[in-house]
């Protein structure tokens, strides 16, 4: 069985009715995923044994008719700690690492009785926009196997798009949930910073990182966020704000909603097809009764630059812990302790990770701190203030998710060109805002994503607007050819 | 600061970060890092006079908890991830090796 065009509610109904057991569902999901792996490579680990054991346990207890997630097959990005299951973060450095605990978001998915069938492929330590920097091979886009799935949560997005699972968790530091969601024609939510605990998420840039769901549709996405959101005493940056039911009143429409369309996000570098799709989306919102007006976010254009100073700085600090001593890869060529550090890191990290560690080390080094790191942090304030100004008069902001649809595998883009791919998503992380991507069109058979940006902790309004758009369009109903006929 | 970064600087930065670059990697990374840093100067266009820097976007400040020691009792499991263990301790190479560099 594949889950193309399926939704959690209908699969849940089959489980409640007894049309299928959780064990059968899990086995079929694993079989379908294994078939797809030859073409897609969405997973680093398919955890067949644990998944089936878990499914049997849930069957024994019985499906809870009030819990839509009970028995639903899901997948986790490989930078989220999973007890006793390889957690590599896409790196050779952690190619032998089996955590002794699971992270909070993973635990909450387990508490909700979902069945995780495996760990998904990703750019090494989540550093990349194409999943090409993984130590475990590249992931292919289910819509066109010669294209990238985006990144860094490329495996999570591809696993949902290919119908392997009904939901996957990803993480987003500069666009790593939203851009792959866009490239794969699915729904991806990066919640407000602090909405979901980061405990047990292998840190990349701690002031940006946030976990969120990738799903086939908007309702399923809200459902998963319901379960993973909330305060966690283990993550001091997690918010103690109340978590609303994101699915309640999701169908209340957009009448009277005020949506800002920032002109800077439709300019140079954005492809014609993408621009047209976003303009059509704006018209669709007007048709549905929302007010859509042009707004300005003048400092967003400095987002990429400020990000590539701040995020690598945080990363260079976070990744100091990988030293070959307590866990992870240890070089066999070291004769003394210093060599052990240097050789383990030099052999264990890939090029992109080294680039970012060096960028960060440079930006933080004496003599450059004020000129680079502090300056970038000040620009970050201005980017945030732009959003605050717009949100005084608007409920939501509408932009493209990425400047283009999925680009080709092995195009060997230089790093700077690759970094520019996140120009439309990075400002959202800079300001800690919630941002989501949902299907908004096609270009040469490849999906186009649109981004909705909300006020802090107002994912509810985003889901309502996304739900209304989805209900009045059919982009999300189209599925890739891979994995069977539509 | 608009000058492109030199090989010497990249070498120095790599050693600060406990990374070593081969003779082939050094020009490759120097070139790439130079290109990336080439865009850094664009931030000088932005007037940030009297603008406070943002280092964190959370509103949770100084979250306190009681300082209570808690033994998770998971030493053995933790050590299973260590590359080299002897007598319940993690083993490393000699810290000072006169014959090394």
Coordinates of C-alpha atoms in Angstrom, one line a residue:
Chain A
X1 CA 0.0 0.0 0.0
X2 CA 1.2 3.5 -0.7
X3 CA -0.2 6.6 0.8
X4 CA -0.3 8.8 -2.3
X5 CA -3.3 11.1 -2.0
X6 CA -4.3 9.5 1.3
X7 CA -5.1 11.3 4.5
X8 CA -4.7 10.3 8.1
X9 CA -8.4 10.5 8.9
X10 CA -9.4 8.0 6.2
X11 CA -6.6 5.5 7.1
X12 CA -7.6 5.9 10.8
X13 CA -11.2 5.0 9.8
X14 CA -9.9 1.8 8.1
X15 CA -8.0 0.9 11.3
X16 CA -11.0 1.6 13.5
X17 CA -13.3 -0.4 11.2
X18 CA -10.9 -3.3 11.3
X19 CA -10.4 -3.3 7.5
X20 CA -6.7 -3.5 8.2
X21 CA -4.6 -4.0 11.3
X22 CA -1.7 -1.8 12.3
X23 CA 0.7 -4.6 11.7
X24 CA -0.6 -5.1 8.1
X25 CA -0.5 -1.4 7.5
X26 CA 3.0 -1.1 8.8
X27 CA 4.2 -4.1 6.7
X28 CA 2.7 -2.7 3.6
X29 CA 4.2 0.7 4.3
X30 CA 7.6 -0.9 4.7
X31 CA 7.3 -3.0 1.6
X32 CA 6.2 0.0 -0.5
X33 CA 9.0 2.1 1.0
X34 CA 11.6 -0.6 0.2
X35 CA 10.4 -0.7 -3.4
X36 CA 10.7 3.1 -3.7
X37 CA 14.1 3.1 -2.1
X38 CA 15.8 1.8 -5.3
X39 CA 14.7 5.0 -7.0
X40 CA 14.5 7.5 -4.3
X41 CA 16.8 6.7 -1.3
X42 CA 14.6 8.7 1.2
X43 CA 15.8 6.7 4.2
X44 CA 19.1 6.2 5.9
X45 CA 17.5 3.5 8.1
X46 CA 14.3 1.5 7.6
X47 CA 13.6 0.2 11.1
X48 CA 11.5 -2.8 10.1
X49 CA 12.0 -4.9 13.3
X50 CA 11.0 -2.1 15.8
X51 CA 8.2 -0.8 13.6
X52 CA 6.5 -4.2 13.4
X53 CA 6.9 -4.9 17.1
X54 CA 5.4 -1.6 17.9
X55 CA 2.5 -2.2 15.4
X56 CA 1.7 -5.5 17.1
X57 CA 1.7 -3.8 20.5
X58 CA -0.8 -1.2 19.3
X59 CA -3.0 -3.9 17.7
X60 CA -3.0 -5.7 21.0
X61 CA -4.1 -2.6 22.9
X62 CA -6.6 -1.7 20.2
X63 CA -6.9 1.4 18.1
X64 CA -8.1 4.4 20.0
X65 CA -11.0 5.8 18.0
X66 CA -10.4 9.3 19.4
X67 CA -6.7 9.4 18.5
X68 CA -6.4 9.9 14.7
X69 CA -2.6 9.2 14.9
X70 CA -3.0 5.8 16.5
X71 CA -1.2 3.3 14.3
X72 CA -0.3 5.8 11.5
X73 CA 3.1 5.1 9.8
X74 CA 5.5 8.0 10.0
X75 CA 9.2 8.8 9.6
X76 CA 11.8 10.9 11.5
X77 CA 14.6 13.0 10.1
X78 CA 17.9 11.4 11.0
X79 CA 19.0 14.4 13.2
X80 CA 16.4 13.5 15.8
X81 CA 17.6 11.2 18.5
X82 CA 15.8 7.8 18.5
X83 CA 16.7 5.4 21.3
X84 CA 18.8 2.4 20.2
X85 CA 18.3 3.3 16.5
X86 CA 21.1 4.8 14.4
X87 CA 21.0 8.6 14.4
X88 CA 23.6 9.8 12.0
X89 CA 22.5 13.3 11.1
X90 CA 23.6 12.3 7.5
X91 CA 27.2 12.3 8.7
X92 CA 30.1 9.8 8.7
X93 CA 30.8 11.4 12.1
X94 CA 27.8 9.7 13.6
X95 CA 27.8 6.6 11.4
X96 CA 27.9 4.3 14.5
X97 CA 25.8 6.4 17.0
X98 CA 22.9 4.8 18.7
X99 CA 21.4 7.3 21.3
X100 CA 20.3 6.1 24.7
X101 CA 17.3 8.3 24.7
X102 CA 14.7 9.7 22.2
X103 CA 14.2 13.4 21.7
X104 CA 11.0 15.1 23.0
X105 CA 9.3 15.4 19.5
X106 CA 10.0 11.8 18.8
X107 CA 8.7 10.7 22.2
X108 CA 5.5 12.7 21.6
X109 CA 5.0 11.0 18.3
X110 CA 5.5 7.7 20.1
X111 CA 3.1 8.7 22.9
X112 CA 0.5 9.4 20.1
X113 CA 0.9 5.8 19.0
X114 CA 2.3 6.5 15.6
X115 CA 4.6 3.9 14.1
X116 CA 7.9 5.3 12.9
X117 CA 9.2 3.1 10.0
X118 CA 12.6 4.8 9.8
X119 CA 15.0 7.6 9.7
X120 CA 15.1 9.9 6.7
X121 CA 18.1 11.1 4.7
X122 CA 19.3 14.7 5.0
X123 CA 22.1 17.0 4.2
X124 CA 25.0 16.4 6.6
X125 CA 24.1 18.0 10.0
X126 CA 21.2 19.7 8.1
X127 CA 23.6 21.9 6.2
X128 CA 22.4 22.1 2.7
X129 CA 19.4 22.7 0.4
X130 CA 19.5 19.6 -1.7
X131 CA 20.2 16.6 0.5
X132 CA 23.3 16.1 -1.7
X133 CA 25.7 16.6 1.2
X134 CA 24.6 13.4 3.0
X135 CA 27.2 10.7 3.6
X136 CA 24.5 8.1 2.8
X137 CA 24.0 9.0 -0.9
X138 CA 21.7 11.5 -2.6
X139 CA 17.9 11.4 -2.4
X140 CA 16.0 11.7 -5.7
X141 CA 12.8 13.8 -6.1
X142 CA 9.8 11.5 -6.6
X143 CA 8.4 13.9 -9.3
X144 CA 11.5 13.6 -11.4
X145 CA 14.3 11.3 -10.4
X146 CA 16.9 13.6 -12.0
X147 CA 16.0 16.5 -9.7
X148 CA 16.9 17.1 -6.0
X149 CA 14.3 16.8 -3.3
X150 CA 15.5 20.0 -1.7
X151 CA 16.9 20.0 1.7
X152 CA 18.0 19.6 4.3
X153 CA 14.8 17.6 5.2
X154 CA 14.9 16.1 1.6
X155 CA 14.4 12.5 2.8
X156 CA 11.4 13.4 5.0
X157 CA 9.7 15.3 2.2
X158 CA 10.4 12.6 -0.4
X159 CA 9.1 9.9 1.9
X160 CA 5.8 11.7 2.2
X161 CA 5.6 12.7 -1.5
X162 CA 6.4 9.1 -2.6
X163 CA 3.6 7.7 -0.4
X164 CA 5.9 5.9 1.9
X165 CA 4.4 7.4 5.1
X166 CA 1.6 9.8 5.9
X167 CA 3.7 12.2 7.9
X168 CA 7.4 12.9 8.6
X169 CA 9.1 15.2 11.0
X170 CA 11.7 17.6 9.6
X171 CA 13.8 20.4 11.0
X172 CA 14.2 23.9 9.6
X173 CA 17.1 26.3 10.3
X174 CA 16.9 28.4 7.1
X175 CA 14.2 26.7 5.1
X176 CA 14.9 23.0 5.5
X177 CA 11.3 22.0 6.0
X178 CA 9.6 24.5 3.7
X179 CA 11.9 24.3 0.6
X180 CA 11.8 20.4 0.4
X181 CA 8.0 20.6 1.0
X182 CA 7.8 23.0 -2.0
X183 CA 10.0 20.8 -4.2
X184 CA 7.9 17.7 -3.4
X185 CA 4.4 19.2 -3.7
X186 CA 3.5 18.6 0.0
X187 CA 2.7 20.7 3.1
X188 CA 5.5 21.6 5.5
X189 CA 5.3 23.7 8.6
X190 CA 8.1 25.4 10.5
X191 CA 6.4 26.5 13.7
X192 CA 7.3 29.5 15.7
X193 CA 10.7 29.3 17.4
X194 CA 10.0 27.7 20.8
X195 CA 6.7 26.0 19.8
X196 CA 8.3 22.6 19.6
X197 CA 11.0 21.4 21.9
X198 CA 14.5 21.0 20.4
X199 CA 15.6 18.5 23.0
X200 CA 17.1 15.6 21.3
X201 CA 17.5 17.4 18.0
X202 CA 21.1 17.5 17.0
X203 CA 21.9 21.2 17.1
X204 CA 23.0 23.1 14.0
X205 CA 22.2 26.7 14.7
X206 CA 20.4 26.9 18.0
X207 CA 18.7 30.3 17.7
X208 CA 17.1 29.2 14.4
X209 CA 16.5 25.4 14.6
X210 CA 12.9 24.3 14.8
X211 CA 11.1 20.9 14.3
X212 CA 7.9 20.6 12.3
X213 CA 5.7 18.3 10.3
X214 CA 5.6 17.4 6.6
X215 CA 2.4 15.9 5.3
X216 CA 0.2 15.3 2.3
X217 CA -2.4 17.9 3.3
X218 CA -3.0 20.9 5.6
X219 CA -5.3 19.1 8.1
X220 CA -2.9 16.3 8.7
X221 CA -0.2 18.8 9.3
X222 CA -2.2 20.6 11.9
X223 CA -3.0 17.3 13.5
X224 CA 0.7 16.4 13.9
X225 CA 1.7 19.8 15.2
X226 CA -1.0 19.4 17.9
X227 CA 0.9 16.4 19.2
X228 CA 4.5 17.6 19.1
X229 CA 4.0 21.2 20.3
X230 CA 4.3 22.4 23.8
X231 CA 6.6 23.4 26.6
X232 CA 9.5 21.0 27.6
X233 CA 11.5 21.6 30.7
X234 CA 14.5 20.0 28.9
X235 CA 14.5 22.9 26.3
X236 CA 14.8 26.2 28.0
X237 CA 13.9 28.0 24.8
X238 CA 10.6 26.1 24.4
X239 CA 7.6 28.3 25.0
X240 CA 5.2 27.8 27.8
X241 CA 2.4 29.4 25.8
X242 CA -0.7 27.4 25.6
X243 CA -1.0 25.1 22.5
X244 CA -4.4 25.5 20.8
X245 CA -6.1 22.7 18.8
X246 CA -4.8 23.7 15.4
X247 CA -7.5 21.7 13.7
X248 CA -10.5 23.4 15.4
X249 CA -12.3 25.9 13.1
X250 CA -9.6 25.1 10.4
X251 CA -12.5 25.4 7.9
X252 CA -13.6 28.9 8.9
X253 CA -12.3 30.5 5.7
X254 CA -10.3 33.7 5.0
X255 CA -13.1 36.2 4.7
X256 CA -11.8 39.6 6.0
X257 CA -8.3 38.2 6.5
X258 CA -5.6 40.7 5.5
X259 CA -2.7 39.3 3.6
X260 CA 0.5 41.1 2.7
X261 CA 2.4 40.4 -0.5
X262 CA 5.9 41.6 -0.1
X263 CA 7.2 43.1 -3.4
X264 CA 10.8 42.2 -2.5
X265 CA 9.9 38.5 -2.6
X266 CA 8.8 38.5 -6.2
X267 CA 11.7 40.3 -7.7
X268 CA 14.9 39.3 -9.4
X269 CA 15.9 35.7 -9.2
X270 CA 12.4 34.4 -8.9
X271 CA 11.4 32.4 -12.0
X272 CA 8.4 33.5 -14.1
X273 CA 6.4 30.4 -13.4
X274 CA 6.9 30.8 -9.6
X275 CA 6.0 34.5 -9.7
X276 CA 2.8 33.7 -11.8
X277 CA 1.8 30.9 -9.4
X278 CA 2.0 33.3 -6.4
X279 CA 0.1 36.0 -8.2
X280 CA -2.6 33.5 -9.0
X281 CA -2.6 32.4 -5.3
X282 CA -3.1 36.0 -4.3
X283 CA -6.0 36.3 -6.7
X284 CA -7.5 33.1 -5.3
X285 CA -7.3 34.6 -1.8
X286 CA -9.1 37.8 -3.1
X287 CA -11.7 35.6 -4.6
X288 CA -12.2 33.8 -1.3
X289 CA -12.8 37.1 0.4
X290 CA -9.4 38.1 1.8
X291 CA -7.7 41.5 1.3
X292 CA -4.4 41.0 -0.4
X293 CA -2.1 44.1 -0.7
X294 CA 1.5 44.8 -1.6
X295 CA 3.7 45.3 1.4
X296 CA 7.5 45.9 1.9
X297 CA 10.1 44.0 3.8
X298 CA 13.1 46.1 2.8
X299 CA 15.8 44.4 5.0
X300 CA 14.9 40.8 4.0
X301 CA 17.4 41.0 1.1
X302 CA 20.2 41.0 3.7
X303 CA 18.8 37.9 5.3
X304 CA 21.0 35.4 3.4
X305 CA 24.2 37.3 4.2
X306 CA 23.4 37.8 7.9
X307 CA 22.4 34.2 8.1
X308 CA 25.6 32.9 6.6
X309 CA 27.5 34.8 9.4
X310 CA 25.2 33.9 12.3
X311 CA 24.2 30.3 11.5
X312 CA 27.8 29.0 10.8
X313 CA 29.0 30.8 14.0
X314 CA 26.5 28.9 16.0
X315 CA 27.3 25.8 14.1
X316 CA 31.0 26.1 14.7
X317 CA 30.3 26.2 18.4
X318 CA 27.7 23.4 18.4
X319 CA 29.9 21.1 16.4
X320 CA 32.9 21.4 18.7
X321 CA 31.5 18.5 20.7
X322 CA 32.4 16.1 17.9
X323 CA 35.9 15.2 19.0
X324 CA 36.2 11.5 18.6
X325 CA 36.3 10.9 22.4
X326 CA 33.0 9.9 23.8
X327 CA 30.9 8.8 20.8
X328 CA 30.9 9.0 17.1
X329 CA 33.7 8.5 14.6
X330 CA 37.3 8.2 15.9
X331 CA 40.3 8.3 13.6
X332 CA 42.7 5.4 13.8
X333 CA 45.6 7.6 12.6
X334 CA 46.0 9.7 15.7
X335 CA 49.2 9.4 17.8
X336 CA 48.3 12.0 20.5
X337 CA 45.2 13.7 21.8
X338 CA 45.4 16.8 19.6
X339 CA 45.7 14.6 16.5
X340 CA 42.7 12.6 17.7
X341 CA 40.6 15.7 17.6
X342 CA 41.9 17.0 14.3
X343 CA 42.0 13.8 12.4
X344 CA 38.6 12.5 13.7
X345 CA 37.0 15.8 12.7
X346 CA 38.8 16.1 9.4
X347 CA 38.0 12.5 8.4
X348 CA 34.5 12.5 9.9
X349 CA 33.0 15.8 8.5
X350 CA 32.2 16.4 4.9
X351 CA 33.2 19.5 2.9
X352 CA 30.0 21.5 3.5
X353 CA 30.2 21.0 7.2
X354 CA 33.9 22.0 7.2
X355 CA 33.1 25.1 5.1
X356 CA 30.5 26.2 7.6
X357 CA 32.6 25.5 10.7
X358 CA 35.4 27.6 9.1
X359 CA 33.1 30.4 8.2
X360 CA 31.7 30.5 11.7
X361 CA 35.1 30.3 13.3
X362 CA 36.3 33.2 11.2
X363 CA 33.3 35.3 11.9
X364 CA 33.7 34.8 15.7
X365 CA 37.4 35.3 15.7
X366 CA 39.1 38.2 17.4
X367 CA 39.1 41.3 15.2
X368 CA 36.1 40.2 13.1
X369 CA 33.4 39.7 15.8
X370 CA 32.1 43.3 15.7
X371 CA 32.4 43.7 11.9
X372 CA 30.7 40.4 11.1
X373 CA 28.8 38.6 13.9
X374 CA 27.5 41.7 15.8
X375 CA 26.7 43.5 12.6
X376 CA 24.7 40.5 11.3
X377 CA 22.9 40.3 14.6
X378 CA 21.9 44.0 14.3
X379 CA 20.6 43.4 10.8
X380 CA 18.7 40.5 12.2
X381 CA 16.9 43.0 14.4
X382 CA 16.0 45.2 11.4
X383 CA 14.6 42.1 9.5
X384 CA 12.5 41.3 12.5
X385 CA 11.2 44.8 12.8
X386 CA 10.1 44.8 9.2
X387 CA 7.9 41.9 9.9
X388 CA 6.5 43.5 13.0
X389 CA 5.6 46.6 11.1
X390 CA 3.7 44.6 8.4
X391 CA 2.0 42.5 11.1
X392 CA 0.5 45.6 12.7
X393 CA -1.8 45.7 9.7
X394 CA -1.9 42.2 8.3
X395 CA -2.7 38.7 9.5
X396 CA -0.4 36.8 7.1
X397 CA 2.3 37.3 4.5
X398 CA 2.3 35.4 1.2
X399 CA 5.5 34.7 -0.7
X400 CA 7.0 32.0 -2.9
X401 CA 8.8 29.3 -0.9
X402 CA 11.7 29.0 -3.2
X403 CA 12.8 31.1 -6.2
X404 CA 12.5 28.1 -8.6
X405 CA 11.1 24.6 -8.7
X406 CA 13.5 21.7 -7.9
X407 CA 16.8 22.0 -9.7
X408 CA 18.9 19.2 -11.2
X409 CA 20.9 16.6 -9.2
X410 CA 24.7 17.0 -9.6
X411 CA 24.5 20.4 -11.1
X412 CA 27.5 21.2 -8.9
X413 CA 26.3 24.6 -8.0
X414 CA 29.0 26.6 -6.2
X415 CA 28.2 27.1 -2.5
X416 CA 27.1 30.7 -2.8
X417 CA 24.6 29.9 -5.6
X418 CA 23.2 27.1 -3.4
X419 CA 22.9 29.4 -0.4
X420 CA 20.8 31.8 -2.5
X421 CA 18.1 29.1 -2.8
X422 CA 17.1 29.9 0.8
X423 CA 16.7 33.7 0.2
X424 CA 12.9 33.6 0.7
X425 CA 12.8 31.3 3.7
X426 CA 15.8 32.5 5.8
X427 CA 14.2 35.8 7.0
X428 CA 11.4 33.8 8.7
X429 CA 14.0 32.0 10.8
X430 CA 15.8 35.2 11.5
X431 CA 12.7 36.6 13.1
X432 CA 11.6 33.3 14.7
X433 CA 8.3 33.4 13.0
X434 CA 6.2 30.5 11.8
X435 CA 6.3 29.7 8.1
X436 CA 4.7 27.0 6.0
X437 CA 4.8 25.8 2.4
X438 CA 1.9 24.3 0.5
X439 CA 1.4 23.4 -3.1
X440 CA 0.5 26.3 -5.4
X441 CA 1.2 25.2 -9.0
X442 CA 3.4 23.3 -11.4
X443 CA 6.2 24.1 -13.8
X444 CA 7.2 21.4 -16.3
X445 CA 5.7 18.7 -14.1
X446 CA 7.5 20.0 -11.0
X447 CA 5.6 21.3 -8.0
X448 CA 5.7 25.0 -7.0
X449 CA 5.3 25.9 -3.3
X450 CA 3.9 29.0 -1.7
X451 CA 4.9 30.3 1.7
X452 CA 2.6 31.6 4.3
X453 CA 4.3 33.6 7.1
X454 CA 2.4 34.2 10.4
X455 CA 2.6 36.2 13.5
X456 CA 4.5 34.6 16.4
X457 CA 2.5 31.6 17.8
X458 CA -0.3 32.2 15.3
X459 CA 0.0 29.0 13.4
X460 CA -3.8 28.7 13.7
X461 CA -4.4 31.6 11.2
X462 CA -1.9 30.1 8.8
X463 CA -3.6 26.7 8.9
X464 CA -7.0 28.3 8.3
X465 CA -5.7 30.2 5.3
X466 CA -3.8 27.1 4.0
X467 CA -6.8 24.9 4.4
X468 CA -9.0 27.4 2.5
X469 CA -6.5 27.5 -0.4
X470 CA -6.2 23.8 -0.5
X471 CA -9.9 23.3 -0.5
X472 CA -10.3 25.6 -3.5
X473 CA -7.4 24.3 -5.6
X474 CA -6.4 20.8 -6.8
X475 CA -2.6 21.1 -6.8
X476 CA -2.3 18.9 -3.7
X477 CA -4.3 16.1 -5.4
X478 CA -1.7 15.6 -8.1
X479 CA 0.9 12.9 -7.3
X480 CA 4.2 11.9 -8.7
X481 CA 4.3 8.9 -11.1
X482 CA 6.7 7.0 -8.9
X483 CA 5.1 4.5 -6.6
X484 CA 2.1 3.7 -8.8
X485 CA -0.6 5.2 -10.8
X486 CA -2.6 8.1 -9.5
Chain B
X1 CA 37.8 43.7 5.2
X2 CA 36.8 43.5 1.6
X3 CA 40.1 41.8 0.7
X4 CA 39.7 38.1 -0.2
X5 CA 40.7 35.7 2.5
X6 CA 44.3 34.3 2.1
X7 CA 45.4 30.7 2.2
X8 CA 47.3 31.5 5.4
X9 CA 44.2 32.8 7.1
X10 CA 42.1 29.8 6.0
X11 CA 44.9 27.5 7.3
X12 CA 44.8 29.4 10.6
X13 CA 41.0 29.3 10.9
X14 CA 41.1 25.5 10.1
X15 CA 43.6 24.9 12.9
X16 CA 41.4 26.9 15.4
X17 CA 38.5 24.7 14.4
X18 CA 40.6 21.6 14.9
X19 CA 40.5 20.7 11.2
X20 CA 43.3 20.0 8.9
X21 CA 43.3 20.7 5.1
X22 CA 45.3 18.8 2.6
X23 CA 47.5 20.7 0.1
X24 CA 44.7 20.1 -2.5
X25 CA 41.9 21.2 -0.2
X26 CA 43.5 24.5 0.9
X27 CA 43.2 26.4 -2.4
X28 CA 39.7 24.9 -2.9
X29 CA 38.4 26.1 0.4
X30 CA 40.2 29.4 0.2
X31 CA 38.5 30.1 -3.1
X32 CA 35.1 29.1 -1.9
X33 CA 35.3 30.9 1.5
X34 CA 36.5 34.0 -0.3
X35 CA 33.5 34.0 -2.6
X36 CA 31.1 33.5 0.3
X37 CA 32.7 36.2 2.4
X38 CA 32.6 38.5 -0.6
X39 CA 28.9 39.1 0.1
X40 CA 29.5 39.9 3.8
X41 CA 30.5 43.5 3.1
X42 CA 27.0 44.2 1.7
X43 CA 25.9 44.5 5.3
X44 CA 27.8 47.7 5.5
X45 CA 25.1 49.3 3.3
X46 CA 22.7 48.9 6.3
X47 CA 22.7 51.7 8.9
X48 CA 22.6 50.0 12.2
X49 CA 23.3 53.0 14.4
X50 CA 21.5 52.5 17.7
X51 CA 20.1 49.1 16.6
X52 CA 20.4 46.4 19.3
X53 CA 21.7 43.1 18.1
X54 CA 19.4 40.1 18.2
X55 CA 21.1 36.9 19.5
X56 CA 18.0 35.0 20.4
X57 CA 14.4 35.2 19.5
X58 CA 12.9 33.5 22.5
X59 CA 11.0 35.3 25.2
X60 CA 12.1 32.7 27.7
X61 CA 14.8 34.5 29.7
X62 CA 16.7 33.1 32.7
X63 CA 14.6 30.0 33.2
X64 CA 15.6 28.6 36.6
X65 CA 15.4 25.2 38.1
X66 CA 16.5 23.7 41.3
X67 CA 20.0 22.5 41.3
X68 CA 19.5 18.8 42.2
X69 CA 22.0 16.1 41.2
X70 CA 20.3 13.3 39.2
X71 CA 22.0 10.1 38.4
X72 CA 20.4 8.6 35.3
X73 CA 22.1 5.3 35.9
X74 CA 23.0 4.9 32.3
X75 CA 26.8 4.8 32.4
X76 CA 27.0 1.4 30.7
X77 CA 24.7 2.3 27.9
X78 CA 26.5 5.6 27.3
X79 CA 29.9 3.8 27.2
X80 CA 28.5 1.6 24.4
X81 CA 28.8 4.6 22.1
X82 CA 32.4 5.3 23.1
X83 CA 35.0 4.3 20.5
X84 CA 37.5 2.9 23.1
X85 CA 36.7 1.7 26.6
X86 CA 38.8 0.1 29.3
X87 CA 37.6 -0.7 32.8
X88 CA 34.5 1.3 32.5
X89 CA 36.4 4.4 31.4
X90 CA 36.9 6.0 28.0
X91 CA 40.4 5.5 26.7
X92 CA 42.3 8.1 24.6
X93 CA 45.8 8.3 23.1
X94 CA 48.5 9.8 25.3
X95 CA 47.9 13.5 25.8
X96 CA 51.5 14.6 25.3
X97 CA 53.4 12.7 22.7
X98 CA 57.0 13.9 22.4
X99 CA 57.5 12.1 19.1
X100 CA 54.4 13.7 17.6
X101 CA 54.2 17.2 16.2

